[in-house]
Short mmCIF file of C-alpha atoms in Angstrom, two decimals:
data_model
loop_
_atom_site.label_atom_id
_atom_site.label_comp_id
_atom_site.label_asym_id
_atom_site.label_seq_id
_atom_site.Cartn_x
_atom_site.Cartn_y
_atom_site.Cartn_z
CA GLU S 98 146.88 146.69 53.31
CA VAL S 99 144.01 146.44 54.80
CA LEU S 100 145.31 147.26 58.20
CA GLU S 101 147.40 149.88 57.41
CA GLY S 102 144.17 151.31 55.28
CA ARG S 103 142.04 150.45 58.48
CA GLY S 104 139.93 153.67 59.88
CA SER S 105 136.69 156.06 59.76
CA ARG S 106 137.67 158.30 56.96
CA TYR S 107 134.33 159.68 56.38
CA GLN S 108 135.40 161.70 53.18
CA PRO S 109 134.21 161.54 49.76
CA THR S 110 136.97 159.21 47.81
CA ALA S 111 136.71 158.33 44.60
CA VAL S 112 137.27 154.06 44.98
CA LEU S 113 135.71 153.15 41.81
CA GLY S 114 137.73 155.41 39.79
CA ASN S 115 140.04 152.48 38.68
CA ILE S 116 137.47 149.75 38.77
CA ASN S 117 138.28 149.16 34.94
CA GLU S 118 141.65 148.66 35.38
CA ILE S 119 140.60 146.28 37.98
CA LEU S 120 138.23 144.15 36.51
CA ALA S 121 140.97 144.16 33.08
CA ARG S 122 143.37 142.46 35.45
CA GLN S 123 140.91 139.01 35.09
CA GLN S 124 141.70 138.40 39.27
CA PRO S 125 139.42 137.65 41.95
CA PHE S 126 139.04 141.10 44.48
CA ALA S 127 136.79 141.73 47.31
CA PHE S 128 135.47 145.02 46.80
CA VAL S 129 135.97 147.37 50.64
CA GLY S 130 133.62 150.70 50.45
CA LYS S 131 130.71 152.80 51.32
CA PRO S 132 126.94 151.30 51.19
CA CYS S 133 127.40 154.19 48.27
CA ASP S 134 130.46 153.27 46.85
CA ILE S 135 128.81 149.56 47.51
CA ASN S 136 125.41 150.52 44.97
CA ALA S 137 127.27 152.43 43.02
CA LEU S 138 129.04 148.43 41.87
CA ARG S 139 126.24 146.70 41.99
CA ASN S 140 124.67 149.17 39.35
CA LEU S 141 128.04 148.49 37.07
CA SER S 142 127.15 144.63 37.76
CA THR S 143 124.24 145.02 35.69
CA LEU S 144 126.41 146.24 32.84
CA ASP S 145 129.35 144.41 33.13
CA ASP S 146 129.80 141.13 33.77
CA ARG S 147 132.88 140.85 35.06
CA VAL S 148 131.63 142.38 38.32
CA ASP S 149 130.33 138.92 39.39
CA VAL S 150 133.04 136.74 37.69
CA TYR S 151 136.08 138.81 39.68
CA CYS S 152 134.73 140.50 42.86
CA LYS S 153 133.70 137.96 45.92
CA ALA S 154 132.55 139.88 47.62
CA MET S 155 131.51 143.51 48.49
CA LEU S 156 132.40 144.98 52.26
CA THR S 157 131.07 148.07 54.00
CA LEU S 158 130.24 149.73 57.04
CA SER S 159 126.63 150.73 58.83
CA CYS S 160 127.32 154.75 57.29
CA GLY S 161 124.44 156.91 58.45
CA SER S 162 126.04 159.76 55.98
CA PHE S 163 129.10 161.71 57.06
CA ALA S 164 128.86 165.65 57.77
CA ASP S 165 130.30 168.84 54.87
CA PRO S 166 133.47 169.67 54.29
CA ASP S 167 131.91 173.31 55.96
CA CYS S 168 131.66 171.30 59.49
CA LEU S 169 135.04 170.89 59.72
CA ASP S 170 135.94 174.32 58.26
CA ARG S 171 133.83 175.50 60.96
CA PHE S 172 134.85 172.95 63.50
CA LEU S 173 138.70 175.04 62.69
CA LYS S 174 137.56 178.41 63.21
CA TYR S 175 135.77 178.02 66.00
CA HIS S 176 139.28 176.75 67.29
CA SER S 177 141.61 179.06 65.59
CA ILE S 178 143.26 176.36 63.49
CA THR S 179 144.41 176.72 60.20
CA VAL S 180 144.78 173.44 57.68
CA ASP S 181 148.47 174.28 57.68
CA ASP S 182 148.45 173.59 61.35
CA ILE S 183 147.45 169.79 61.63
CA ALA S 184 149.67 167.15 62.07
CA GLU S 185 146.79 164.58 62.94
CA PHE S 186 143.26 164.82 61.84
CA ARG S 187 140.15 161.60 62.82
CA TRP S 188 136.63 162.30 62.56
CA ARG S 189 136.66 159.35 64.96
CA GLY S 190 139.69 158.79 66.85
CA HIS S 191 141.04 156.97 69.69
CA GLY S 192 138.48 155.81 71.29
CA CYS S 193 134.78 154.07 70.04
CA PRO S 194 133.50 156.10 69.02
CA GLY S 195 136.12 158.80 70.31
CA GLY S 196 136.19 162.64 69.52
CA CYS S 197 134.87 164.06 66.56
CA PRO S 198 136.19 165.39 65.25
CA TYR S 199 139.53 165.19 66.96
CA VAL S 200 142.79 167.41 65.58
CA LYS S 201 146.17 167.45 67.36
CA THR S 202 148.37 170.39 65.98
CA LYS S 203 151.79 170.03 65.42
CA ASP S 204 152.70 171.86 68.19
CA GLY S 205 150.90 169.09 70.32
CA ARG S 206 147.56 171.14 71.30
CA GLU S 207 144.19 168.39 70.80
CA PHE S 208 141.27 169.66 70.32
CA ARG S 209 138.27 167.14 69.97
CA ALA S 210 134.27 167.44 70.67
CA ASP S 211 131.88 164.90 71.97
CA TYR S 212 130.31 162.63 68.96
CA VAL S 213 126.13 162.74 70.43
CA ASP S 214 126.85 166.59 71.21
CA PHE S 215 128.78 167.04 67.71
CA TRP S 216 126.59 164.40 65.56
CA TYR S 217 122.76 164.92 67.31
CA GLY S 218 123.60 168.22 69.03
CA ASN S 219 123.70 169.12 65.63
CA GLY S 220 127.23 170.54 66.07
CA SER S 221 126.72 171.86 69.11
CA TYR S 222 128.45 174.89 68.48
CA VAL S 223 130.35 174.66 65.40
CA GLY S 224 125.84 174.14 63.71
CA PRO S 225 124.66 173.68 61.81
CA LEU S 226 125.82 170.59 60.91
CA THR S 227 124.98 169.65 57.36
CA TYR S 228 125.33 166.84 55.23
CA GLN S 229 126.81 165.67 51.76
CA TRP S 230 124.07 166.16 49.74
CA ARG S 231 124.35 162.17 48.05
CA CYS S 232 124.11 160.89 51.80
CA LYS S 233 120.70 163.06 51.79
CA MET S 234 119.86 160.88 49.04
CA CYS S 235 120.82 157.59 49.87
CA PRO S 236 119.55 155.01 49.54
CA ASP S 237 121.42 152.23 51.63
CA TYR S 238 122.81 153.86 54.16
CA LEU S 239 122.51 150.23 56.45
CA GLY S 240 124.42 148.51 53.46
CA PHE S 241 122.11 146.43 52.63
CA GLN S 242 123.30 145.65 49.33
CA ALA S 243 126.55 144.61 50.37
CA ASP S 244 127.87 141.07 51.63
CA LEU S 245 128.92 141.76 54.55
CA VAL S 246 128.44 144.71 57.21
CA VAL S 247 130.42 145.96 60.18
CA MET S 248 128.46 148.21 62.16
CA ASP S 249 129.76 150.62 65.30
CA CYS S 250 130.07 148.48 69.32
CA TRP S 251 130.03 151.19 71.49
CA PRO S 252 130.79 149.85 74.91
CA GLY S 253 128.81 151.68 77.25
CA GLY S 254 127.89 154.45 74.49
CA THR S 255 124.77 155.67 73.57
#
C-alpha cells in the first residue's frame, strides 16, 4: 500500500478524517502525513491517550508549503488546457524534482514548468505564486514533530 500511494501530491487532504475509527481498532499503526498533519495528531495526543498507545511512528516530508489551486488554474489556462483534457497531473513529476507542475493531456501533449522558475520565480509566466492560508501560518514545515522526516535529494539540483 505504501508503494502504491507514493508520490508528491501537494494537495490538501483530510488524512485524519477517520482517525477516531483507526484509534478504535486498538491496533498499532504508523502515520504518514504532511508536517501540519503530524502537528494535528500530536495535538490530539494531548486529549486522547490512544494516539500515543497505538501510533508507533509519525513520518513526514520536509514540506515548505504548496501552492493555491489558483496557481494550477492559471497554468492550465495559459496552456489552454481544461480539467477534462487531463490524463495525468503531478505537482512534481518524472524526475527529481521534475516538471512543476507537469500535465499530460489525453491526446498526449505534455506541459511542464521548471521547478525553480515556478516556485522561486514567483510562478514565472503564470504568477503570482500564492500559497494555502494554512501554509503561511505553519509552525513546523520542516517536520520537527515527526519521528522521521524525509527531505528531497536533488543530485545536481539547486
